[in-house]
Coordinates of C-alpha atoms in Angstrom, one line a residue:
X189 CA 11.8 -10.9 -35.5
X190 CA 12.9 -13.5 -32.9
X191 CA 12.2 -12.8 -29.2
X192 CA 15.1 -12.0 -26.9
X193 CA 15.8 -13.7 -23.5
X194 CA 13.8 -11.0 -21.6
X195 CA 10.8 -11.4 -23.8
X196 CA 11.0 -15.2 -23.6
X197 CA 11.1 -15.1 -19.8
X198 CA 8.2 -12.8 -19.6
X199 CA 6.1 -14.9 -22.0
X200 CA 6.9 -18.0 -20.0
X201 CA 6.0 -16.4 -16.7
X202 CA 2.8 -15.0 -18.1
X203 CA 1.8 -18.4 -19.3
X204 CA 2.6 -19.8 -15.8
X205 CA 0.0 -17.5 -14.4
X206 CA 2.0 -14.5 -13.1
X207 CA 0.0 -11.3 -13.0
X208 CA 2.3 -8.8 -11.3
X209 CA 6.0 -8.1 -10.9
X210 CA 7.4 -5.9 -8.1
X211 CA 10.6 -3.9 -8.2
X212 CA 12.6 -0.8 -9.0
X213 CA 13.6 -0.2 -12.6
X214 CA 17.1 0.5 -13.9
X215 CA 20.5 -0.7 -15.1
X216 CA 20.7 -4.5 -15.9
X217 CA 17.0 -4.8 -15.5
X218 CA 15.9 -2.4 -18.3
X219 CA 15.4 -5.0 -21.0
X220 CA 13.3 -7.2 -18.7
X221 CA 11.0 -4.2 -17.7
X222 CA 10.7 -3.3 -21.4
X223 CA 9.5 -6.8 -22.1
X224 CA 7.0 -6.5 -19.2
X225 CA 5.8 -3.2 -20.7
X226 CA 4.7 -5.1 -23.8
X227 CA 3.0 -8.0 -21.8
X228 CA -0.1 -8.5 -19.7
X229 CA 2.0 -8.6 -16.5
X230 CA 1.6 -5.5 -14.4
X231 CA 4.7 -3.8 -13.2
X232 CA 4.4 -2.5 -9.6
X233 CA 7.1 0.0 -9.0
X234 CA 8.0 0.3 -5.3
X235 CA 10.2 2.8 -3.4
X236 CA 12.2 0.0 -1.7
X237 CA 12.7 -3.5 -3.0
X238 CA 12.2 -5.1 0.4
X239 CA 8.6 -3.8 0.2
X240 CA 8.3 -5.5 -3.2
X241 CA 9.5 -8.8 -1.7
X242 CA 6.9 -8.6 1.1
X243 CA 4.2 -7.5 -1.3
X244 CA 4.9 -10.4 -3.8
X245 CA 4.9 -12.8 -0.8
X246 CA 1.6 -11.4 0.5
X247 CA 0.0 -11.8 -3.0
X248 CA 1.3 -15.2 -3.6
X249 CA 0.6 -16.6 -0.1
X250 CA -3.1 -15.6 -0.4
X251 CA -3.7 -16.5 -4.0
X252 CA -1.3 -19.5 -4.2
X253 CA -0.6 -18.2 -7.7
X254 CA 2.8 -17.0 -9.0
X255 CA 4.0 -13.5 -8.1
X256 CA 7.2 -12.0 -9.5
X257 CA 10.0 -9.7 -8.3
X258 CA 12.8 -8.3 -10.4
X259 CA 16.0 -6.6 -9.2
X260 CA 18.9 -4.9 -10.8
X261 CA 22.5 -6.2 -10.3
X262 CA 24.0 -6.0 -6.8
X263 CA 22.2 -3.7 -4.4
X264 CA 18.9 -3.8 -6.3
X265 CA 18.5 -7.6 -5.9
X266 CA 20.0 -7.6 -2.4
X267 CA 17.3 -5.2 -1.2
X268 CA 14.8 -8.0 -1.8
X269 CA 16.5 -10.5 0.6
X270 CA 14.5 -9.9 3.8
X271 CA 11.1 -9.7 2.1
X272 CA 11.8 -12.8 0.0
X273 CA 13.2 -14.8 2.9
X274 CA 9.9 -14.2 4.6
X275 CA 7.9 -15.1 1.5
X276 CA 9.8 -18.4 1.2
X277 CA 9.3 -19.4 4.8
X278 CA 5.6 -18.7 4.4
X279 CA 5.5 -21.1 1.4
X280 CA 4.5 -18.3 -1.1
X281 CA 5.3 -19.2 -4.7
X282 CA 7.4 -16.2 -5.9
X283 CA 10.0 -16.0 -8.7
X284 CA 12.8 -13.5 -8.4
X285 CA 14.6 -12.3 -11.5
X286 CA 18.0 -11.2 -10.1
X287 CA 20.1 -9.6 -12.8
X288 CA 23.8 -9.6 -12.7
X289 CA 26.7 -7.6 -14.2
X290 CA 27.7 -8.6 -17.8
X291 CA 29.2 -12.1 -18.2
X292 CA 32.6 -10.8 -19.3
X293 CA 32.9 -8.8 -16.0
X294 CA 32.0 -11.5 -13.5
X295 CA 34.6 -12.7 -11.2
X296 CA 36.6 -9.5 -11.2
X297 CA 35.0 -7.5 -8.4
X298 CA 33.3 -5.3 -11.0
X299 CA 31.2 -2.5 -9.5
X300 CA 27.9 -3.8 -8.1
X301 CA 28.9 -7.5 -8.7
X302 CA 27.5 -9.8 -6.0
X303 CA 27.5 -13.6 -5.8
X304 CA 23.8 -13.8 -5.6
X305 CA 23.7 -17.6 -5.7
X306 CA 25.4 -17.8 -2.4
X307 CA 22.8 -15.6 -0.8
X308 CA 19.6 -16.9 -2.3
X309 CA 20.4 -20.6 -2.2
X310 CA 19.9 -20.5 1.6
X311 CA 16.2 -20.0 1.2
X312 CA 14.8 -20.9 -2.2
X313 CA 13.4 -24.0 -3.9
X314 CA 15.3 -23.2 -7.1
X315 CA 18.4 -21.0 -7.7
X316 CA 20.2 -21.1 -11.0
X317 CA 22.1 -18.8 -13.3
X318 CA 20.9 -18.4 -16.9
X319 CA 24.2 -18.6 -18.8
X320 CA 23.0 -18.7 -22.4
X321 CA 20.0 -17.6 -24.4
X322 CA 19.1 -21.2 -25.3
X323 CA 18.4 -21.9 -21.6
X324 CA 15.9 -19.0 -21.2
X325 CA 12.5 -20.8 -21.6
X326 CA 13.5 -24.0 -19.9
X327 CA 15.1 -22.4 -16.9
X328 CA 12.2 -20.0 -16.4
X329 CA 9.5 -22.7 -16.8
X330 CA 11.4 -24.9 -14.2
X331 CA 11.7 -22.0 -11.8
X332 CA 8.0 -21.2 -11.9
X333 CA 7.2 -24.9 -11.6
X334 CA 9.4 -25.3 -8.5
X335 CA 7.9 -22.3 -6.8
X336 CA 4.3 -23.5 -7.4
X337 CA 4.9 -27.2 -6.6
X338 CA 7.2 -26.8 -3.6
X339 CA 5.8 -23.6 -2.2
X340 CA 8.6 -21.1 -2.0
X341 CA 10.9 -18.6 -3.8
X342 CA 12.6 -19.5 -7.0
X343 CA 15.5 -17.4 -8.2
X344 CA 16.9 -17.0 -11.7
X345 CA 20.1 -15.0 -11.9
X346 CA 20.6 -13.4 -15.4
X347 CA 23.6 -11.3 -16.5
X348 CA 22.4 -8.1 -18.0
X349 CA 23.9 -8.7 -21.4
X350 CA 22.3 -12.1 -21.7
X351 CA 18.8 -10.4 -21.4
X352 CA 19.0 -8.9 -24.8
X353 CA 20.4 -11.9 -26.6
X354 CA 18.4 -14.1 -29.0
X355 CA 18.6 -17.9 -28.9
X356 CA 19.4 -19.7 -32.1
X357 CA 16.9 -22.4 -31.3
X358 CA 14.6 -23.3 -28.4
X359 CA 12.1 -26.0 -27.4
X360 CA 8.6 -25.3 -26.1
X361 CA 9.2 -25.7 -22.4
X362 CA 6.3 -24.7 -20.1
X363 CA 5.3 -24.8 -16.4
X364 CA 3.3 -27.8 -15.3
X365 CA 1.0 -28.0 -12.3
X366 CA 0.1 -31.0 -10.2
X367 CA -2.7 -32.3 -8.0
X368 CA -2.1 -35.6 -6.2
X369 CA -2.9 -37.5 -3.1
X370 CA -0.4 -38.6 -0.5
X371 CA -1.8 -41.4 1.7
X372 CA 0.1 -43.6 4.0
X373 CA 0.2 -47.4 3.4
X374 CA -2.2 -49.7 5.2
X375 CA 0.6 -51.0 7.4
X376 CA 1.6 -47.4 8.5
X377 CA -1.9 -46.9 9.9
X378 CA -1.8 -49.8 12.3
X379 CA 0.2 -48.3 15.2
X380 CA -1.7 -45.0 14.8
X381 CA -5.1 -46.6 15.0
X382 CA -4.0 -48.8 17.9
X383 CA -2.8 -45.7 19.9
X384 CA -6.0 -43.7 19.1
X385 CA -8.3 -46.6 20.0
X386 CA -6.9 -46.6 23.6
X387 CA -9.0 -43.5 24.2
X388 CA -8.3 -41.2 27.1
X389 CA -7.4 -37.6 26.6
X390 CA -6.7 -37.3 22.9
X391 CA -5.8 -33.9 21.4
X392 CA -5.4 -32.9 17.7
X393 CA -2.7 -30.3 17.0
X394 CA -3.3 -28.9 13.6
X395 CA -0.7 -27.0 11.6
X396 CA -0.3 -25.2 8.3
X397 CA -0.3 -28.6 6.5
X398 CA -4.1 -28.7 7.2
X399 CA -4.8 -25.9 4.8
X400 CA -6.9 -28.1 2.5
X401 CA -8.1 -30.6 5.3
X402 CA -10.5 -28.5 7.4
X403 CA -13.5 -30.8 6.9
X404 CA -11.4 -34.0 7.4
X405 CA -9.8 -32.6 10.6
X406 CA -13.2 -31.7 12.1
X407 CA -14.7 -35.1 11.1
X408 CA -11.9 -36.9 12.9
X409 CA -12.2 -34.6 15.9
X410 CA -15.9 -35.5 16.1
X411 CA -15.1 -39.2 16.0
X412 CA -12.5 -38.9 18.7
X413 CA -14.2 -36.2 20.7
X414 CA -10.8 -34.5 20.6
X415 CA -10.1 -30.8 21.2
X416 CA -8.3 -29.2 18.2
X417 CA -5.5 -26.8 19.1
X418 CA -3.9 -25.0 16.2
X419 CA -0.6 -23.4 15.4
X420 CA -0.7 -19.7 14.5
X421 CA -0.3 -20.5 10.8
X422 CA -3.5 -22.8 10.9
X423 CA -5.8 -20.1 12.3
X424 CA -7.6 -19.2 9.0
X425 CA -8.8 -22.7 8.2
X426 CA -9.2 -24.4 11.6
X427 CA -10.6 -21.7 14.0
X428 CA -13.9 -20.7 12.4
X429 CA -17.2 -22.6 12.9
X430 CA -15.3 -25.4 14.7
X431 CA -17.0 -26.8 17.8
X432 CA -13.7 -28.6 18.7
X433 CA -11.2 -25.7 18.5
X434 CA -9.5 -24.5 21.6
X435 CA -7.0 -22.0 20.2
X436 CA -3.2 -21.9 20.2
X437 CA -0.6 -22.9 22.7
X438 CA 2.8 -21.3 23.0
X439 CA 3.5 -17.6 23.8
X440 CA 0.8 -16.5 21.4
X441 CA -1.7 -18.9 22.8
X442 CA -4.3 -19.0 25.7
X443 CA -5.0 -21.5 28.4
X444 CA -7.4 -23.7 26.4
X445 CA -4.8 -24.6 23.7
X446 CA -2.0 -24.8 26.2
X447 CA -3.8 -27.4 28.4
X448 CA -5.2 -29.4 25.5
X449 CA -1.6 -30.0 24.3
X450 CA 0.4 -30.2 27.5
X451 CA -2.1 -32.3 29.6
X452 CA -3.2 -34.9 26.9
X453 CA -2.5 -38.6 26.9
X454 CA -2.2 -38.8 23.1
X455 CA -1.2 -35.9 20.8
X456 CA -2.0 -36.2 17.1
X457 CA 0.0 -33.7 15.2
X458 CA -1.3 -33.0 11.7
X459 CA 0.9 -31.0 9.3
X460 CA 2.4 -29.3 12.3
X461 CA 6.0 -28.1 12.9
X462 CA 5.7 -26.4 16.2
X463 CA 9.1 -25.2 17.3
X464 CA 8.8 -24.5 21.0
X465 CA 9.8 -27.6 23.1
X466 CA 8.6 -26.3 26.4
X467 CA 5.0 -26.4 25.3
X468 CA 4.9 -30.1 24.4
X469 CA 3.5 -32.7 26.7
X470 CA 5.9 -34.6 29.0
X471 CA 4.3 -38.0 29.1
X472 CA 1.9 -38.3 26.1
X473 CA 2.1 -40.6 23.1
X474 CA 2.9 -38.3 20.2
X475 CA 1.9 -39.2 16.7
X476 CA 3.0 -37.0 13.8
X477 CA 1.6 -36.9 10.3
X478 CA 3.4 -34.8 7.7
X479 CA 3.7 -34.8 3.9
X480 CA 7.5 -34.3 4.3
X481 CA 9.5 -37.2 5.7
X482 CA 12.2 -34.9 7.0
X483 CA 9.6 -33.1 9.2
X484 CA 8.9 -36.1 11.3
X485 CA 10.5 -35.7 14.8
X486 CA 12.3 -32.5 13.7
X487 CA 11.0 -30.4 16.5
X488 CA 10.4 -32.9 19.3
X489 CA 10.7 -36.7 19.7
X490 CA 7.6 -38.5 18.5
X491 CA 6.5 -42.1 19.1
X492 CA 4.8 -42.7 15.8
X493 CA 5.5 -40.9 12.5
X494 CA 3.7 -41.4 9.2
X495 CA 4.1 -39.7 5.9
X496 CA 0.9 -38.5 4.3
X497 CA -1.2 -35.4 3.7
X498 CA -3.4 -34.2 6.5
X499 CA -6.4 -34.4 4.3
X500 CA -6.0 -37.9 3.0
X501 CA -4.7 -39.3 6.4
X502 CA -7.6 -37.8 8.4
X503 CA -10.1 -39.1 5.9
X504 CA -8.7 -42.6 6.2
X505 CA -8.5 -42.5 10.0
X506 CA -12.1 -41.3 10.4
X507 CA -13.2 -44.5 8.7
X508 CA -11.2 -46.9 10.9
X509 CA -10.8 -45.5 14.5
X510 CA -13.3 -46.3 17.2
X511 CA -15.8 -43.6 18.2
X512 CA -15.1 -42.0 21.6
X513 CA -18.3 -41.7 23.6
X514 CA -16.9 -39.4 26.3
X515 CA -16.7 -35.7 25.7
X516 CA -15.4 -34.8 29.2
X517 CA -11.9 -33.9 28.0
X518 CA -13.2 -31.8 25.1
X519 CA -15.6 -29.9 27.3
X520 CA -12.9 -29.2 29.9
X521 CA -10.5 -27.7 27.3
X522 CA -13.4 -25.7 25.7
X523 CA -14.3 -24.2 29.1
X524 CA -10.7 -23.2 29.7
X525 CA -10.5 -21.6 26.3
X526 CA -13.7 -19.6 26.7
X527 CA -12.6 -18.4 30.1
X528 CA -9.1 -17.4 29.0
X529 CA -10.4 -15.7 25.8
X530 CA -12.8 -13.6 27.9
X531 CA -10.1 -12.7 30.4
X532 CA -7.7 -11.6 27.7
X533 CA -10.2 -9.1 26.2
X534 CA -9.4 -6.3 28.6
X535 CA -11.6 -3.2 28.9
X536 CA -10.4 0.2 30.0
X537 CA -11.6 1.8 33.2
X538 CA -10.1 5.1 32.0
X539 CA -11.4 6.8 28.9
X540 CA -7.8 8.1 28.2
X541 CA -6.4 4.6 28.3
X542 CA -6.7 2.3 25.2
X543 CA -5.7 -1.3 25.6
X544 CA -4.4 -2.8 22.3
X545 CA -6.9 -5.7 22.8
X546 CA -9.7 -3.2 22.8
X547 CA -8.5 -1.7 19.5
X548 CA -8.2 -5.1 18.0
X549 CA -11.7 -6.2 19.1
X550 CA -13.2 -3.0 17.7
X551 CA -11.5 -3.6 14.4
X552 CA -12.8 -7.2 14.4
X553 CA -16.3 -6.0 15.1
X554 CA -16.4 -3.3 12.5
X555 CA -14.4 -4.9 9.7
X556 CA -16.0 -6.7 6.7
X557 CA -16.8 -10.4 6.9
X558 CA -14.4 -11.0 4.1
X559 CA -11.6 -8.7 5.2
X560 CA -7.9 -9.6 4.9
X561 CA -5.6 -8.8 7.7
X562 CA -1.8 -8.6 8.2
X563 CA 0.1 -7.9 11.4
X564 CA 3.6 -6.7 12.3
X565 CA 5.8 -9.0 14.2
X566 CA 5.6 -8.7 18.0
X567 CA 2.7 -7.9 20.2
X568 CA 0.5 -6.8 17.3
X569 CA 0.7 -10.4 15.9
X570 CA -0.5 -11.7 19.3
X571 CA -3.5 -9.4 19.3
X572 CA -4.4 -10.3 15.7
X573 CA -4.1 -14.1 16.3
X574 CA -6.1 -13.9 19.6
X575 CA -8.8 -11.4 18.8
X576 CA -9.4 -11.2 15.0
X577 CA -12.0 -13.8 14.4
X578 CA -11.5 -16.0 11.4
X579 CA -14.4 -16.8 9.1
X580 CA -14.8 -18.8 5.9
X581 CA -13.7 -15.7 3.9
X582 CA -11.4 -13.8 6.2
X583 CA -7.7 -14.4 6.0
X584 CA -4.7 -13.4 8.1
X585 CA -1.0 -13.2 7.5
X586 CA 2.0 -12.4 9.7
X587 CA 5.7 -13.1 9.7
X588 CA 5.4 -16.2 11.8
X589 CA 8.4 -18.2 10.5
X590 CA 10.8 -15.4 9.7
X591 CA 9.7 -13.1 12.5
X592 CA 10.8 -9.9 10.8
X593 CA 9.8 -6.3 11.5
X594 CA 8.0 -4.1 9.0
X595 CA 6.1 -6.9 7.2
X596 CA 2.5 -5.9 7.7
X597 CA 1.6 -3.1 5.3
X598 CA 4.0 -4.2 2.5
X599 CA 2.4 -7.7 2.6
X600 CA -1.0 -6.0 2.6
X601 CA -0.1 -3.9 -0.4
X602 CA 0.3 -7.1 -2.5
X603 CA -2.9 -8.6 -1.1
X604 CA -4.9 -5.4 -1.9
X605 CA -3.6 -5.5 -5.5
X606 CA -4.6 -9.1 -5.9
X607 CA -8.1 -8.5 -4.3
X608 CA -9.0 -4.9 -5.2
X609 CA -12.6 -5.2 -4.2
X610 CA -11.9 -6.5 -0.7
X611 CA -11.1 -4.7 2.5
X612 CA -7.4 -5.2 3.4
X613 CA -6.2 -4.1 6.9
X614 CA -2.6 -3.8 7.9
X615 CA -2.1 -3.9 11.7
X616 CA 1.2 -2.1 12.2
X617 CA 3.5 -1.5 15.1
X618 CA 5.0 2.0 15.3
X619 CA 8.5 0.5 14.9
X620 CA 7.5 -1.6 11.9
X621 CA 5.7 1.1 10.1
X622 CA 8.5 3.7 10.5
X623 CA 11.1 1.2 9.2
X624 CA 9.6 1.1 5.7
X625 CA 7.4 4.2 5.7
X626 CA 8.6 5.4 2.2
X627 CA 6.2 3.1 0.3
X628 CA 3.2 4.8 1.7
X629 CA 3.9 7.0 -1.3
X630 CA 3.3 3.9 -3.5
X631 CA -0.1 3.6 -2.0
X632 CA -0.8 7.2 -2.9
X633 CA 0.7 7.0 -6.4
X634 CA -1.2 3.9 -7.4
X635 CA -4.3 4.8 -5.4
X636 CA -4.3 1.5 -3.5
X637 CA -7.1 1.6 -0.9
X638 CA -5.2 -0.1 1.9
X639 CA -6.3 0.6 5.5
X640 CA -3.4 0.9 8.0
X641 CA -3.8 1.1 11.7
X642 CA -0.8 1.9 13.9
X643 CA -0.6 0.5 17.4
X644 CA 1.4 3.5 18.7
X645 CA 2.8 2.5 22.1
X646 CA 6.0 4.6 21.5
X647 CA 8.2 1.6 22.0
X648 CA 9.5 -1.8 20.7
X649 CA 7.1 -3.4 23.2
X650 CA 7.8 -7.1 22.5
X651 CA 11.5 -6.4 23.0
X652 CA 10.6 -4.7 26.3
X653 CA 8.7 -7.8 27.4
X654 CA 11.7 -10.0 26.5
X655 CA 14.0 -7.8 28.6
X656 CA 11.7 -7.6 31.6
X657 CA 11.1 -11.4 31.6
X658 CA 14.9 -11.7 31.7
X659 CA 15.0 -9.5 34.8
X660 CA 16.6 -6.7 32.9
X661 CA 15.7 -3.0 32.9
X662 CA 14.3 -2.2 29.5
X663 CA 16.8 -0.2 27.4
X664 CA 16.9 1.3 23.9
X665 CA 13.3 0.4 23.2
X666 CA 11.8 3.8 23.5
X667 CA 10.5 5.4 20.2
X668 CA 10.0 9.2 19.7
X669 CA 7.1 9.1 17.2
X670 CA 5.4 11.8 15.3
X671 CA 1.6 12.0 14.9
X672 CA 1.4 9.3 12.2
X673 CA -2.0 10.6 11.2
X674 CA -0.6 14.0 10.3
X675 CA 2.4 12.3 8.5
X676 CA -0.1 10.3 6.4
X677 CA -2.1 13.4 5.5
X678 CA 1.1 15.2 4.4
X679 CA 2.0 12.2 2.2
X680 CA -1.4 12.2 0.6
X681 CA -3.3 9.5 2.5
X682 CA -6.3 10.0 4.8
X683 CA -5.0 10.2 8.3
X684 CA -6.3 10.6 11.8
X685 CA -5.0 10.1 15.4
X686 CA -7.1 8.6 18.3
X687 CA -6.1 9.1 21.9
X688 CA -9.4 8.4 23.9
X689 CA -11.3 5.1 24.1
X690 CA -14.7 6.8 23.5
X691 CA -13.5 8.0 20.1
X692 CA -12.5 4.5 18.9
X693 CA -15.5 3.1 17.2
X694 CA -16.4 6.3 15.3
X695 CA -12.8 6.7 14.1
X696 CA -12.5 3.1 13.0
X697 CA -15.8 3.4 11.1
X698 CA -14.6 6.6 9.3
X699 CA -11.2 5.1 8.6
X700 CA -12.7 1.9 7.0
X701 CA -15.1 4.0 5.0
X702 CA -12.4 5.9 3.1
X703 CA -12.3 5.1 -0.6
X704 CA -8.5 5.4 -0.8
X705 CA -5.5 4.6 1.3
X706 CA -6.1 5.6 5.0
X707 CA -4.0 5.5 8.2
X708 CA -5.4 5.5 11.7
X709 CA -2.8 6.3 14.5
X710 CA -4.0 4.9 17.8
X711 CA -2.2 5.7 21.1
X712 CA -2.3 2.4 23.0
X713 CA -1.1 1.5 26.4
X714 CA 2.7 1.3 26.4
X715 CA 2.8 -0.9 29.5
X716 CA 0.6 -3.8 28.1
X717 CA 2.2 -7.2 28.6
X718 CA 1.6 -10.2 26.4
X719 CA 0.5 -12.7 29.0
X720 CA 1.3 -16.3 28.0
X721 CA -1.1 -19.2 28.9
X722 CA 1.3 -20.3 31.6
X723 CA 3.6 -18.0 33.6
X724 CA 6.7 -19.9 34.8
X725 CA 8.1 -19.3 38.3
X726 CA 11.3 -18.1 36.8
X727 CA 9.4 -15.5 34.7
X728 CA 7.7 -14.2 37.8
X729 CA 11.0 -14.0 39.7
X730 CA 12.7 -12.2 36.7
X731 CA 9.8 -9.7 36.4
X732 CA 10.0 -9.1 40.1
X733 CA 13.7 -8.5 39.7
X734 CA 13.0 -6.0 37.0
X735 CA 10.5 -4.2 39.3
X736 CA 13.1 -4.0 42.1
X737 CA 15.7 -2.6 39.7
X738 CA 13.2 -0.1 38.3
X739 CA 12.3 1.1 41.8
X740 CA 16.0 1.4 42.8
X741 CA 16.6 3.3 39.5
X742 CA 13.9 5.9 40.3
X743 CA 11.3 4.4 38.0
X744 CA 8.7 3.5 40.5
X745 CA 5.9 5.1 38.4
X746 CA 6.6 2.6 35.7
X747 CA 6.1 -0.3 38.1
X748 CA 2.8 1.1 39.3
X749 CA 1.7 1.6 35.7
X750 CA 2.7 -1.9 34.8
X751 CA 0.7 -3.5 37.7
X752 CA -2.3 -1.4 37.0
X753 CA -2.2 -2.1 33.3
X754 CA -1.9 -5.8 33.5
X755 CA -3.1 -7.1 36.9
X756 CA -5.8 -4.6 38.0
X757 CA -7.8 -4.2 34.8
X758 CA -10.9 -6.1 35.6

């Protein structure tokens, strides 16, 4: 018996390396899930498709292998949107099978009909409708190939009635993979070498494009005696065992990275697309290296731009640039970084007062050397990026490009399935966790041993910070939370709540030792501010204005607590 479209698609995706597919069964998806049932691809049923999109993105980001999502027509596929937009912006190779109403009903406002192409074409590397059974293998192979080669989400829209049809003939299309070098021409190197050979204060700014260029970046930094600042997405492969690293700049960063970038004479950007203009140097020569020509000068004006991979370009530059004999600039930036890192790791003077930095440092100290971490958007991401130390085996993931709430434990769910023998820790905000709390039941049902910690400050704290910096009274950010430890226990997870600093280490040790899914609810300081590496005069004035408004509104106790929490800690 000949295979139908659903079976052909599943066979093609399995041959392309897909191991799991996330979604909610039903309706126009039924023939596809039936084909999955007969394959080696694991179906991961979730309670909400958005969680499935995050989970597929987490798995694909970490493994750099294909992960799948499948949605029923209309609302089923639409629920994936936020999770898959995040996956796409993270460069995760995911294929979405978005089913549609029957062909004969399209264009007539049939119940649950949605023009999915208009939605998914915004953020995808491939988005096409499969209109005939003869297209099934070719379209599926090309979608998987695009997701893997370009790094992003590929979408195949399939009318439900097409799924069960059988092609009259088909060719043996398959997904191809590529490994290639991208090195600039000899002429392109000339202005770069000339600029670097001038010496002075040279800083390397490493981005996500350095993922396979760690050794080459460090070798070039050694030759130039250049501090290496990194974007948040480059943490995993630039930070650890790197005698030249000085951390991040930007709101998430600390003084070492900020000074290294803002005060240099020459800034060499490698695979870096840093978006925040106020943190670039005013008078430096800026050189940008990127594998994508359209990325050159996209965020900030540059003096020299060359197209090439960070790995191949650094390798070539290391052979031709002059060695810098002075390490004064490097040592200065390293001292600033060490000092600011120590200053940011606050300790409580009060046992009933847990700073989120303390919680993060305790997790960093007690977690496995090969642990995998995710963090919810906002202040929790800052604590992870600053205080979870990278290693050769540790990895981190946050919603750094899309900046969505509720990403942490859904992404970690997919990572845990991909790496069942490793410790996976989701660092969640109270707002983020409660937004998609239903899929905690998926952890219980599938016995996924994910470890979740809730930074319970009873507020949308990053939004509060934004409001205070604008000189506004914080409004609508307060959250009335339950005891999340008790909620977890009721849902079938191990759960516990911690309210005192002296209980922290023991509770974390017990939490991490659980054989199944476990949730630790930690009451952290609600007045903690994320202090950027440089506080502008306008921010001080605005925060002072907030304080004055708070006093006049009868909220003097909040101002006192804010000052004690952030300026009288040490």
